[in-house]
mmCIF file of N, CA and C in Angstrom:
data_model
loop_
_atom_site.group_PDB
_atom_site.id
_atom_site.type_symbol
_atom_site.label_atom_id
_atom_site.label_comp_id
_atom_site.label_asym_id
_atom_site.label_seq_id
_atom_site.Cartn_x
_atom_site.Cartn_y
_atom_site.Cartn_z
ATOM 1 N N SER A 4 -7.310 7.757 -18.709
ATOM 2 C CA SER A 4 -6.166 7.758 -17.810
ATOM 3 C C SER A 4 -5.880 6.336 -17.351
ATOM 4 N N ALA A 5 -4.629 6.088 -17.039
ATOM 5 C CA ALA A 5 -4.225 4.793 -16.495
ATOM 6 C C ALA A 5 -3.219 5.036 -15.374
ATOM 7 N N TYR A 6 -3.374 4.272 -14.304
ATOM 8 C CA TYR A 6 -2.486 4.378 -13.150
ATOM 9 C C TYR A 6 -2.195 2.969 -12.670
ATOM 10 N N GLU A 7 -0.937 2.579 -12.638
ATOM 11 C CA GLU A 7 -0.538 1.236 -12.225
ATOM 12 C C GLU A 7 0.431 1.317 -11.056
ATOM 13 N N VAL A 8 0.280 0.372 -10.109
ATOM 14 C CA VAL A 8 1.106 0.350 -8.898
ATOM 15 C C VAL A 8 1.654 -1.057 -8.690
ATOM 16 N N ALA A 9 2.944 -1.144 -8.407
ATOM 17 C CA ALA A 9 3.570 -2.406 -8.004
ATOM 18 C C ALA A 9 4.283 -2.159 -6.683
ATOM 19 N N LYS A 10 3.939 -2.953 -5.662
ATOM 20 C CA LYS A 10 4.599 -2.854 -4.358
ATOM 21 C C LYS A 10 5.416 -4.126 -4.160
ATOM 22 N N LEU A 11 6.673 -3.969 -3.770
ATOM 23 C CA LEU A 11 7.582 -5.100 -3.617
ATOM 24 C C LEU A 11 8.175 -5.102 -2.209
ATOM 25 N N PRO A 12 7.444 -5.644 -1.229
ATOM 26 C CA PRO A 12 7.924 -5.583 0.159
ATOM 27 C C PRO A 12 9.140 -6.471 0.411
ATOM 28 N N VAL A 13 10.010 -5.971 1.257
ATOM 29 C CA VAL A 13 11.134 -6.733 1.800
ATOM 30 C C VAL A 13 10.797 -6.928 3.273
ATOM 31 N N ALA A 14 10.425 -8.159 3.647
ATOM 32 C CA ALA A 14 9.814 -8.384 4.956
ATOM 33 C C ALA A 14 10.609 -9.383 5.790
ATOM 34 N N TYR A 15 10.389 -9.283 7.093
ATOM 35 C CA TYR A 15 10.965 -10.234 8.041
ATOM 36 C C TYR A 15 9.940 -10.485 9.146
ATOM 37 N N GLY A 16 9.767 -11.745 9.524
ATOM 38 C CA GLY A 16 8.854 -12.114 10.602
ATOM 39 C C GLY A 16 9.561 -12.956 11.638
ATOM 40 N N LEU A 17 9.032 -12.917 12.845
ATOM 41 C CA LEU A 17 9.667 -13.623 13.951
ATOM 42 C C LEU A 17 8.585 -14.141 14.894
ATOM 43 N N GLN A 18 8.688 -15.415 15.271
ATOM 44 C CA GLN A 18 7.770 -15.974 16.253
ATOM 45 C C GLN A 18 8.451 -15.903 17.619
ATOM 46 N N LEU A 19 7.806 -15.213 18.559
ATOM 47 C CA LEU A 19 8.362 -15.038 19.889
ATOM 48 C C LEU A 19 7.994 -16.220 20.786
ATOM 49 N N SER A 20 8.721 -16.404 21.861
ATOM 50 C CA SER A 20 8.495 -17.545 22.751
ATOM 51 C C SER A 20 7.186 -17.433 23.535
ATOM 52 N N ASN A 21 6.591 -16.251 23.640
ATOM 53 C CA ASN A 21 5.354 -16.084 24.395
ATOM 54 C C ASN A 21 4.101 -16.310 23.538
ATOM 55 N N GLY A 22 4.267 -16.804 22.310
ATOM 56 C CA GLY A 22 3.132 -17.099 21.449
ATOM 57 C C GLY A 22 2.784 -16.007 20.459
ATOM 58 N N TRP A 23 3.368 -14.848 20.601
ATOM 59 C CA TRP A 23 3.126 -13.762 19.662
ATOM 60 C C TRP A 23 4.050 -13.901 18.452
ATOM 61 N N SER A 24 3.593 -13.463 17.323
ATOM 62 C CA SER A 24 4.415 -13.354 16.126
ATOM 63 C C SER A 24 4.402 -11.902 15.689
ATOM 64 N N VAL A 25 5.544 -11.411 15.243
ATOM 65 C CA VAL A 25 5.653 -10.032 14.780
ATOM 66 C C VAL A 25 6.348 -10.024 13.425
ATOM 67 N N GLY A 26 6.067 -9.035 12.662
ATOM 68 C CA GLY A 26 6.713 -8.905 11.365
ATOM 69 C C GLY A 26 6.715 -7.466 10.914
ATOM 70 N N GLY A 27 7.616 -7.164 10.035
ATOM 71 C CA GLY A 27 7.701 -5.823 9.496
ATOM 72 C C GLY A 27 8.274 -5.858 8.092
ATOM 73 N N ALA A 28 8.054 -4.784 7.362
ATOM 74 C CA ALA A 28 8.550 -4.730 5.993
ATOM 75 C C ALA A 28 8.819 -3.289 5.589
ATOM 76 N N ILE A 29 9.815 -3.135 4.770
ATOM 77 C CA ILE A 29 10.034 -1.902 4.029
ATOM 78 C C ILE A 29 9.420 -2.157 2.658
ATOM 79 N N VAL A 30 8.607 -1.214 2.190
ATOM 80 C CA VAL A 30 7.825 -1.462 0.979
ATOM 81 C C VAL A 30 8.120 -0.414 -0.092
ATOM 82 N N PRO A 31 9.063 -0.714 -1.005
ATOM 83 C CA PRO A 31 9.238 0.175 -2.143
ATOM 84 C C PRO A 31 8.062 0.005 -3.108
ATOM 85 N N ALA A 32 7.674 1.098 -3.740
ATOM 86 C CA ALA A 32 6.568 1.057 -4.689
ATOM 87 C C ALA A 32 7.011 1.695 -5.999
ATOM 88 N N PHE A 33 6.523 1.131 -7.076
ATOM 89 C CA PHE A 33 6.805 1.641 -8.406
ATOM 90 C C PHE A 33 5.468 1.891 -9.095
ATOM 91 N N THR A 34 5.302 3.069 -9.668
ATOM 92 C CA THR A 34 4.040 3.409 -10.306
ATOM 93 C C THR A 34 4.302 3.962 -11.701
ATOM 94 N N ARG A 35 3.248 3.923 -12.497
ATOM 95 C CA ARG A 35 3.289 4.615 -13.778
ATOM 96 C C ARG A 35 1.915 5.195 -14.056
ATOM 97 N N PHE A 36 1.919 6.311 -14.748
ATOM 98 C CA PHE A 36 0.703 7.079 -14.978
ATOM 99 C C PHE A 36 0.725 7.651 -16.384
ATOM 100 N N LYS A 37 -0.448 7.640 -17.033
ATOM 101 C CA LYS A 37 -0.581 8.314 -18.327
ATOM 102 C C LYS A 37 -2.018 8.790 -18.468
ATOM 103 N N THR A 38 -2.197 9.820 -19.272
ATOM 104 C CA THR A 38 -3.539 10.319 -19.538
ATOM 105 C C THR A 38 -3.559 11.057 -20.869
ATOM 106 N N ASP A 39 -4.692 11.006 -21.515
ATOM 107 C CA ASP A 39 -4.884 11.791 -22.729
ATOM 108 C C ASP A 39 -5.912 12.897 -22.484
ATOM 109 N N SER A 40 -6.086 13.243 -21.210
ATOM 110 C CA SER A 40 -7.034 14.297 -20.840
ATOM 111 C C SER A 40 -6.569 15.649 -21.352
ATOM 112 N N ILE A 41 -7.534 16.529 -21.503
ATOM 113 C CA ILE A 41 -7.175 17.906 -21.834
ATOM 114 C C ILE A 41 -7.057 18.685 -20.527
ATOM 115 N N THR A 42 -6.318 19.755 -20.565
ATOM 116 C CA THR A 42 -6.090 20.573 -19.379
ATOM 117 C C THR A 42 -7.199 21.606 -19.231
ATOM 118 N N LEU A 43 -7.141 22.404 -18.178
ATOM 119 C CA LEU A 43 -8.119 23.467 -17.969
ATOM 120 C C LEU A 43 -8.045 24.543 -19.052
ATOM 121 N N ARG A 44 -6.912 24.615 -19.729
ATOM 122 C CA ARG A 44 -6.767 25.573 -20.842
ATOM 123 C C ARG A 44 -7.231 24.969 -22.172
ATOM 124 N N LEU A 45 -7.872 23.785 -22.103
ATOM 125 C CA LEU A 45 -8.388 23.062 -23.271
ATOM 126 C C LEU A 45 -7.290 22.657 -24.251
ATOM 127 N N LEU A 46 -6.123 22.358 -23.702
ATOM 128 C CA LEU A 46 -4.997 21.853 -24.478
ATOM 129 C C LEU A 46 -4.690 20.437 -24.022
ATOM 130 N N THR A 47 -4.019 19.665 -24.855
ATOM 131 C CA THR A 47 -3.614 18.329 -24.418
ATOM 132 C C THR A 47 -2.522 18.446 -23.366
ATOM 133 N N ALA A 48 -2.451 17.452 -22.494
ATOM 134 C CA ALA A 48 -1.447 17.451 -21.429
ATOM 135 C C ALA A 48 -0.041 17.368 -22.020
ATOM 136 N N LYS A 49 0.908 17.954 -21.312
ATOM 137 C CA LYS A 49 2.303 17.967 -21.756
ATOM 138 C C LYS A 49 2.828 16.544 -21.997
ATOM 139 N N GLY A 50 2.352 15.583 -21.203
ATOM 140 C CA GLY A 50 2.809 14.203 -21.341
ATOM 141 C C GLY A 50 2.280 13.502 -22.575
ATOM 142 N N ASN A 51 1.196 14.019 -23.172
ATOM 143 C CA ASN A 51 0.633 13.511 -24.424
ATOM 144 C C ASN A 51 0.395 11.996 -24.401
ATOM 145 N N ASN A 52 -0.205 11.493 -23.328
ATOM 146 C CA ASN A 52 -0.562 10.084 -23.169
ATOM 147 C C ASN A 52 0.652 9.154 -23.111
ATOM 148 N N GLY A 53 1.792 9.680 -22.724
ATOM 149 C CA GLY A 53 2.985 8.845 -22.551
ATOM 150 C C GLY A 53 3.127 8.444 -21.092
ATOM 151 N N TRP A 54 3.731 7.302 -20.847
ATOM 152 C CA TRP A 54 3.909 6.813 -19.474
ATOM 153 C C TRP A 54 4.919 7.670 -18.731
ATOM 154 N N ASP A 55 4.600 8.009 -17.496
ATOM 155 C CA ASP A 55 5.521 8.700 -16.595
ATOM 156 C C ASP A 55 5.707 7.792 -15.386
ATOM 157 N N LEU A 56 6.941 7.578 -14.984
ATOM 158 C CA LEU A 56 7.248 6.643 -13.909
ATOM 159 C C LEU A 56 7.474 7.368 -12.591
ATOM 160 N N GLY A 57 7.095 6.717 -11.500
ATOM 161 C CA GLY A 57 7.321 7.258 -10.164
ATOM 162 C C GLY A 57 7.745 6.156 -9.215
ATOM 163 N N VAL A 58 8.486 6.525 -8.199
ATOM 164 C CA VAL A 58 8.894 5.574 -7.170
ATOM 165 C C VAL A 58 8.469 6.130 -5.818
ATOM 166 N N GLY A 59 8.310 5.233 -4.869
ATOM 167 C CA GLY A 59 7.905 5.642 -3.533
ATOM 168 C C GLY A 59 8.373 4.639 -2.508
ATOM 169 N N LEU A 60 8.096 4.956 -1.241
ATOM 170 C CA LEU A 60 8.540 4.096 -0.153
ATOM 171 C C LEU A 60 7.567 4.191 1.016
ATOM 172 N N GLY A 61 7.320 3.057 1.651
ATOM 173 C CA GLY A 61 6.487 2.984 2.848
ATOM 174 C C GLY A 61 6.974 1.828 3.707
ATOM 175 N N PHE A 62 6.225 1.516 4.748
ATOM 176 C CA PHE A 62 6.571 0.385 5.613
ATOM 177 C C PHE A 62 5.289 -0.201 6.192
ATOM 178 N N ASN A 63 5.388 -1.422 6.701
ATOM 179 C CA ASN A 63 4.267 -1.976 7.457
ATOM 180 C C ASN A 63 4.773 -2.827 8.610
ATOM 181 N N PHE A 64 3.868 -3.070 9.549
ATOM 182 C CA PHE A 64 4.190 -3.793 10.777
ATOM 183 C C PHE A 64 2.955 -4.589 11.178
ATOM 184 N N GLY A 65 3.158 -5.830 11.599
ATOM 185 C CA GLY A 65 2.023 -6.656 12.000
ATOM 186 C C GLY A 65 2.335 -7.507 13.214
ATOM 187 N N VAL A 66 1.282 -7.886 13.941
ATOM 188 C CA VAL A 66 1.391 -8.783 15.091
ATOM 189 C C VAL A 66 0.277 -9.825 14.993
ATOM 190 N N GLN A 67 0.519 -10.989 15.591
ATOM 191 C CA GLN A 67 -0.469 -12.062 15.585
ATOM 192 C C GLN A 67 -0.246 -12.942 16.805
ATOM 193 N N LYS A 68 -1.344 -13.413 17.390
ATOM 194 C CA LYS A 68 -1.273 -14.269 18.583
ATOM 195 C C LYS A 68 -2.333 -15.364 18.466
ATOM 196 N N ASP A 69 -1.946 -16.603 18.773
ATOM 197 C CA ASP A 69 -2.861 -17.755 18.815
ATOM 198 C C ASP A 69 -3.097 -18.171 20.254
ATOM 199 N N TRP A 70 -4.359 -18.417 20.577
ATOM 200 C CA TRP A 70 -4.737 -19.062 21.818
ATOM 201 C C TRP A 70 -5.412 -20.377 21.448
ATOM 202 N N GLU A 71 -5.957 -21.084 22.429
ATOM 203 C CA GLU A 71 -6.551 -22.390 22.136
ATOM 204 C C GLU A 71 -7.690 -22.300 21.121
ATOM 205 N N ARG A 72 -8.606 -21.370 21.282
ATOM 206 C CA ARG A 72 -9.769 -21.253 20.389
ATOM 207 C C ARG A 72 -9.822 -19.932 19.606
ATOM 208 N N PHE A 73 -8.983 -18.994 19.957
ATOM 209 C CA PHE A 73 -9.020 -17.684 19.307
ATOM 210 C C PHE A 73 -7.652 -17.308 18.747
ATOM 211 N N SER A 74 -7.680 -16.476 17.738
ATOM 212 C CA SER A 74 -6.471 -15.848 17.190
ATOM 213 C C SER A 74 -6.772 -14.381 16.960
ATOM 214 N N LEU A 75 -5.753 -13.560 17.141
ATOM 215 C CA LEU A 75 -5.890 -12.133 16.943
ATOM 216 C C LEU A 75 -4.727 -11.651 16.081
ATOM 217 N N GLY A 76 -5.024 -10.797 15.129
ATOM 218 C CA GLY A 76 -3.975 -10.247 14.280
ATOM 219 C C GLY A 76 -4.245 -8.789 13.979
ATOM 220 N N ALA A 77 -3.194 -8.042 13.753
ATOM 221 C CA ALA A 77 -3.320 -6.629 13.396
ATOM 222 C C ALA A 77 -2.161 -6.253 12.473
ATOM 223 N N ASP A 78 -2.438 -5.333 11.561
ATOM 224 C CA ASP A 78 -1.430 -4.884 10.611
ATOM 225 C C ASP A 78 -1.593 -3.388 10.378
ATOM 226 N N TYR A 79 -0.492 -2.677 10.412
ATOM 227 C CA TYR A 79 -0.484 -1.258 10.076
ATOM 228 C C TYR A 79 0.385 -1.069 8.839
ATOM 229 N N THR A 80 -0.156 -0.416 7.830
ATOM 230 C CA THR A 80 0.590 -0.062 6.632
ATOM 231 C C THR A 80 0.673 1.461 6.572
ATOM 232 N N SER A 81 1.871 1.971 6.495
ATOM 233 C CA SER A 81 2.068 3.425 6.473
ATOM 234 C C SER A 81 1.645 4.012 5.131
ATOM 235 N N ARG A 82 1.541 5.293 5.113
ATOM 236 C CA ARG A 82 1.399 6.013 3.853
ATOM 237 C C ARG A 82 2.614 5.694 3.004
ATOM 238 N N THR A 83 2.421 5.530 1.707
ATOM 239 C CA THR A 83 3.540 5.325 0.798
ATOM 240 C C THR A 83 3.796 6.651 0.092
ATOM 241 N N TRP A 84 4.926 7.244 0.402
ATOM 242 C CA TRP A 84 5.285 8.548 -0.148
ATOM 243 C C TRP A 84 5.781 8.350 -1.572
ATOM 244 N N MET A 85 5.153 9.050 -2.530
ATOM 245 C CA MET A 85 5.449 8.875 -3.949
ATOM 246 C C MET A 85 6.077 10.130 -4.548
ATOM 247 N N ASP A 86 6.874 9.919 -5.590
ATOM 248 C CA ASP A 86 7.433 11.021 -6.385
ATOM 249 C C ASP A 86 6.334 11.724 -7.163
ATOM 250 N N ASP A 87 6.623 12.928 -7.602
ATOM 251 C CA ASP A 87 5.736 13.631 -8.531
ATOM 252 C C ASP A 87 5.952 13.079 -9.938
ATOM 253 N N TYR A 88 4.951 13.264 -10.784
ATOM 254 C CA TYR A 88 5.061 12.858 -12.185
ATOM 255 C C TYR A 88 5.474 14.072 -13.007
ATOM 256 N N ASP A 89 6.693 14.052 -13.531
ATOM 257 C CA ASP A 89 7.245 15.204 -14.237
ATOM 258 C C ASP A 89 6.457 15.574 -15.494
ATOM 259 N N LEU A 90 6.000 14.577 -16.252
ATOM 260 C CA LEU A 90 5.304 14.860 -17.510
ATOM 261 C C LEU A 90 3.929 15.501 -17.295
ATOM 262 N N TYR A 91 3.308 15.228 -16.152
ATOM 263 C CA TYR A 91 1.938 15.689 -15.932
ATOM 264 C C TYR A 91 1.796 16.660 -14.760
ATOM 265 N N GLU A 92 2.888 16.942 -14.089
ATOM 266 C CA GLU A 92 2.839 17.772 -12.885
ATOM 267 C C GLU A 92 2.312 19.181 -13.161
ATOM 268 N N ALA A 93 2.710 19.774 -14.248
ATOM 269 C CA ALA A 93 2.364 21.169 -14.514
ATOM 270 C C ALA A 93 0.893 21.381 -14.865
ATOM 271 N N ASP A 94 0.257 20.396 -15.528
ATOM 272 C CA ASP A 94 -1.082 20.682 -16.022
ATOM 273 C C ASP A 94 -2.177 19.668 -15.686
ATOM 274 N N VAL A 95 -1.865 18.489 -15.139
ATOM 275 C CA VAL A 95 -2.914 17.516 -14.816
ATOM 276 C C VAL A 95 -2.866 17.110 -13.348
ATOM 277 N N VAL A 96 -1.729 16.642 -12.873
ATOM 278 C CA VAL A 96 -1.588 16.175 -11.499
ATOM 279 C C VAL A 96 -0.923 17.284 -10.695
ATOM 280 N N LYS A 97 -1.704 18.013 -9.919
ATOM 281 C CA LYS A 97 -1.181 19.176 -9.195
ATOM 282 C C LYS A 97 -0.430 18.806 -7.914
ATOM 283 N N TRP A 98 -0.654 17.604 -7.386
ATOM 284 C CA TRP A 98 0.072 17.139 -6.205
ATOM 285 C C TRP A 98 0.345 15.658 -6.388
ATOM 286 N N ASN A 99 1.237 15.125 -5.561
ATOM 287 C CA ASN A 99 1.631 13.728 -5.742
ATOM 288 C C ASN A 99 0.483 12.774 -5.413
ATOM 289 N N LEU A 100 0.609 11.553 -5.881
ATOM 290 C CA LEU A 100 -0.412 10.531 -5.678
ATOM 291 C C LEU A 100 0.066 9.511 -4.650
ATOM 292 N N ASP A 101 0.269 9.963 -3.416
ATOM 293 C CA ASP A 101 0.678 9.060 -2.335
ATOM 294 C C ASP A 101 -0.390 7.999 -2.114
ATOM 295 N N LEU A 102 0.049 6.810 -1.710
ATOM 296 C CA LEU A 102 -0.877 5.733 -1.371
ATOM 297 C C LEU A 102 -1.233 5.859 0.107
ATOM 298 N N PRO A 103 -2.498 5.672 0.478
ATOM 299 C CA PRO A 103 -2.931 5.948 1.850
ATOM 300 C C PRO A 103 -2.465 4.893 2.859
ATOM 301 N N GLN A 104 -2.441 5.304 4.120
ATOM 302 C CA GLN A 104 -2.147 4.379 5.216
ATOM 303 C C GLN A 104 -3.395 3.563 5.517
ATOM 304 N N LYS A 105 -3.197 2.421 6.180
ATOM 305 C CA LYS A 105 -4.358 1.629 6.589
ATOM 306 C C LYS A 105 -4.010 0.800 7.816
ATOM 307 N N LEU A 106 -5.051 0.459 8.553
ATOM 308 C CA LEU A 106 -4.945 -0.384 9.744
ATOM 309 C C LEU A 106 -5.969 -1.499 9.601
ATOM 310 N N GLN A 107 -5.535 -2.728 9.802
ATOM 311 C CA GLN A 107 -6.425 -3.876 9.718
ATOM 312 C C GLN A 107 -6.314 -4.684 11.005
ATOM 313 N N VAL A 108 -7.453 -5.159 11.509
ATOM 314 C CA VAL A 108 -7.487 -5.981 12.712
ATOM 315 C C VAL A 108 -8.418 -7.158 12.427
ATOM 316 N N GLY A 109 -8.013 -8.342 12.863
ATOM 317 C CA GLY A 109 -8.848 -9.522 12.647
ATOM 318 C C GLY A 109 -8.873 -10.417 13.867
ATOM 319 N N LEU A 110 -10.008 -11.091 14.051
ATOM 320 C CA LEU A 110 -10.201 -12.027 15.148
ATOM 321 C C LEU A 110 -10.754 -13.311 14.556
ATOM 322 N N ALA A 111 -10.184 -14.439 14.936
ATOM 323 C CA ALA A 111 -10.661 -15.743 14.458
ATOM 324 C C ALA A 111 -11.067 -16.598 15.649
ATOM 325 N N TRP A 112 -12.131 -17.369 15.455
ATOM 326 C CA TRP A 112 -12.622 -18.282 16.485
ATOM 327 C C TRP A 112 -12.730 -19.672 15.884
ATOM 328 N N ARG A 113 -12.182 -20.676 16.566
ATOM 329 C CA ARG A 113 -12.256 -22.063 16.158
ATOM 330 C C ARG A 113 -13.125 -22.822 17.147
ATOM 331 N N PRO A 114 -14.402 -23.114 16.806
ATOM 332 C CA PRO A 114 -15.302 -23.762 17.771
ATOM 333 C C PRO A 114 -14.892 -25.196 18.110
ATOM 334 N N ARG A 115 -14.254 -25.868 17.158
ATOM 335 C CA ARG A 115 -13.785 -27.253 17.380
ATOM 336 C C ARG A 115 -12.412 -27.414 16.740
ATOM 337 N N ASP A 116 -11.684 -28.422 17.157
ATOM 338 C CA ASP A 116 -10.347 -28.646 16.613
ATOM 339 C C ASP A 116 -10.363 -28.940 15.122
ATOM 340 N N ARG A 117 -11.375 -29.636 14.633
ATOM 341 C CA ARG A 117 -11.419 -30.049 13.227
ATOM 342 C C ARG A 117 -11.994 -28.959 12.315
ATOM 343 N N ILE A 118 -12.437 -27.863 12.877
ATOM 344 C CA ILE A 118 -12.999 -26.786 12.052
ATOM 345 C C ILE A 118 -12.030 -25.623 12.018
#
């Protein structure tokens, strides 16, 4: 089996006057899937190892703040809702292959100006 994903975000960021930065993006996703697996009925899949294309959509949002010695950042990426794969839906992929949501948080410390 092969599964490929391309995400192409359209993003915008803004630095606020209070030192915070914010950004957001709409994230279209393009995927393709193929498999030469046999089904539960011991037959080859209807797609017969041919590529099936899918599209999806998600979004993300992030914030970041700098202080003298510390920085803080956070990012939320939504679930990316994906189309079903028509060639493999009936016998291999019983539900869609949505991409999961995630949350990331980071803290940075600068002990000296030159580091």
